[in-house]
Amino acid sequence: MSTATLTGVCPECETDLTVPPVVQGETLACPECMLTLRVEDVQDGSLSLQMVEVQLRDWGQ
């Protein structure tokens, strides 16, 4: 049995990503731009990735 990997493209920097098996809803970080991405869909070994809006703390400025 071979180790399956999934492929996707970062929506921000367009880096090709190859990751071990993940499931819909998981998050991962792009190794190039360090953006947090959420797996929206997995089809035939291809990931549909969506940028996660990171909530920054509001320091009252």
PDB file of C-alpha atoms in Angstrom:
ATOM      1  CA  MET A   1       0.000   0.000   0.000  1.00  0.00           C
ATOM      2  CA  SER A   2       1.474   3.323  -1.029  1.00  0.00           C
ATOM      3  CA  THR A   3       1.256   6.461   1.036  1.00  0.00           C
ATOM      4  CA  ALA A   4      -1.337   8.715  -0.532  1.00  0.00           C
ATOM      5  CA  THR A   5      -0.674  12.412  -0.791  1.00  0.00           C
ATOM      6  CA  LEU A   6      -2.994  15.206  -1.772  1.00  0.00           C
ATOM      7  CA  THR A   7      -2.176  18.245  -3.864  1.00  0.00           C
ATOM      8  CA  GLY A   8      -3.514  21.764  -3.847  1.00  0.00           C
ATOM      9  CA  VAL A   9      -2.549  25.337  -4.608  1.00  0.00           C
ATOM     10  CA  CYS A  10      -2.284  28.147  -2.068  1.00  0.00           C
ATOM     11  CA  PRO A  11      -4.923  30.753  -3.028  1.00  0.00           C
ATOM     12  CA  GLU A  12      -2.616  33.549  -1.860  1.00  0.00           C
ATOM     13  CA  CYS A  13       0.849  32.814  -3.277  1.00  0.00           C
ATOM     14  CA  GLU A  14      -0.108  30.035  -5.747  1.00  0.00           C
ATOM     15  CA  THR A  15       2.504  27.639  -4.360  1.00  0.00           C
ATOM     16  CA  ASP A  16       1.835  24.002  -5.246  1.00  0.00           C
ATOM     17  CA  LEU A  17       1.270  22.075  -2.023  1.00  0.00           C
ATOM     18  CA  THR A  18       1.619  18.351  -1.458  1.00  0.00           C
ATOM     19  CA  VAL A  19       0.295  17.172   1.887  1.00  0.00           C
ATOM     20  CA  PRO A  20      -0.423  13.875   3.609  1.00  0.00           C
ATOM     21  CA  PRO A  21      -4.079  12.823   3.688  1.00  0.00           C
ATOM     22  CA  VAL A  22      -6.292  15.428   5.348  1.00  0.00           C
ATOM     23  CA  VAL A  23     -10.039  15.737   5.712  1.00  0.00           C
ATOM     24  CA  GLN A  24     -12.471  18.516   4.954  1.00  0.00           C
ATOM     25  CA  GLY A  25     -12.370  21.221   7.616  1.00  0.00           C
ATOM     26  CA  GLU A  26      -8.735  20.651   8.604  1.00  0.00           C
ATOM     27  CA  THR A  27      -6.342  23.564   8.522  1.00  0.00           C
ATOM     28  CA  LEU A  28      -2.761  23.686   7.356  1.00  0.00           C
ATOM     29  CA  ALA A  29      -0.116  26.344   6.823  1.00  0.00           C
ATOM     30  CA  CYS A  30       1.353  27.203   3.449  1.00  0.00           C
ATOM     31  CA  PRO A  31       5.119  26.592   3.715  1.00  0.00           C
ATOM     32  CA  GLU A  32       5.809  29.529   1.389  1.00  0.00           C
ATOM     33  CA  CYS A  33       3.679  32.429   2.691  1.00  0.00           C
ATOM     34  CA  MET A  34       2.748  30.886   6.094  1.00  0.00           C
ATOM     35  CA  LEU A  35      -0.927  31.610   5.486  1.00  0.00           C
ATOM     36  CA  THR A  36      -3.419  29.413   7.329  1.00  0.00           C
ATOM     37  CA  LEU A  37      -5.553  27.478   4.865  1.00  0.00           C
ATOM     38  CA  ARG A  38      -8.681  25.424   5.449  1.00  0.00           C
ATOM     39  CA  VAL A  39      -9.508  22.338   3.404  1.00  0.00           C
ATOM     40  CA  GLU A  40     -12.869  23.091   1.799  1.00  0.00           C
ATOM     41  CA  ASP A  41     -13.124  19.952  -0.299  1.00  0.00           C
ATOM     42  CA  VAL A  42     -11.121  16.866  -1.277  1.00  0.00           C
ATOM     43  CA  GLN A  43     -11.788  15.321  -4.682  1.00  0.00           C
ATOM     44  CA  ASP A  44      -9.676  12.756  -6.533  1.00  0.00           C
ATOM     45  CA  GLY A  45      -6.539  13.682  -4.628  1.00  0.00           C
ATOM     46  CA  SER A  46      -6.993  17.426  -5.158  1.00  0.00           C
ATOM     47  CA  LEU A  47      -7.612  19.879  -2.372  1.00  0.00           C
ATOM     48  CA  SER A  48      -9.822  22.910  -2.562  1.00  0.00           C
ATOM     49  CA  LEU A  49      -8.203  25.374  -0.156  1.00  0.00           C
ATOM     50  CA  GLN A  50      -9.651  28.530   1.327  1.00  0.00           C
ATOM     51  CA  MET A  51      -7.754  31.249   3.139  1.00  0.00           C
ATOM     52  CA  VAL A  52      -8.651  31.444   6.827  1.00  0.00           C
ATOM     53  CA  GLU A  53      -9.287  34.927   8.143  1.00  0.00           C
ATOM     54  CA  VAL A  54      -7.101  35.206  11.200  1.00  0.00           C
ATOM     55  CA  GLN A  55      -8.703  37.283  13.887  1.00  0.00           C
ATOM     56  CA  LEU A  56      -6.095  39.655  15.261  1.00  0.00           C
ATOM     57  CA  ARG A  57      -6.547  41.021  18.715  1.00  0.00           C
ATOM     58  CA  ASP A  58      -7.964  44.494  18.891  1.00  0.00           C
ATOM     59  CA  TRP A  59      -5.830  46.429  21.317  1.00  0.00           C
ATOM     60  CA  GLY A  60      -8.335  49.287  21.388  1.00  0.00           C
ATOM     61  CA  GLN A  61      -6.639  51.429  18.767  1.00  0.00           C
TER      62      GLN A  61
END
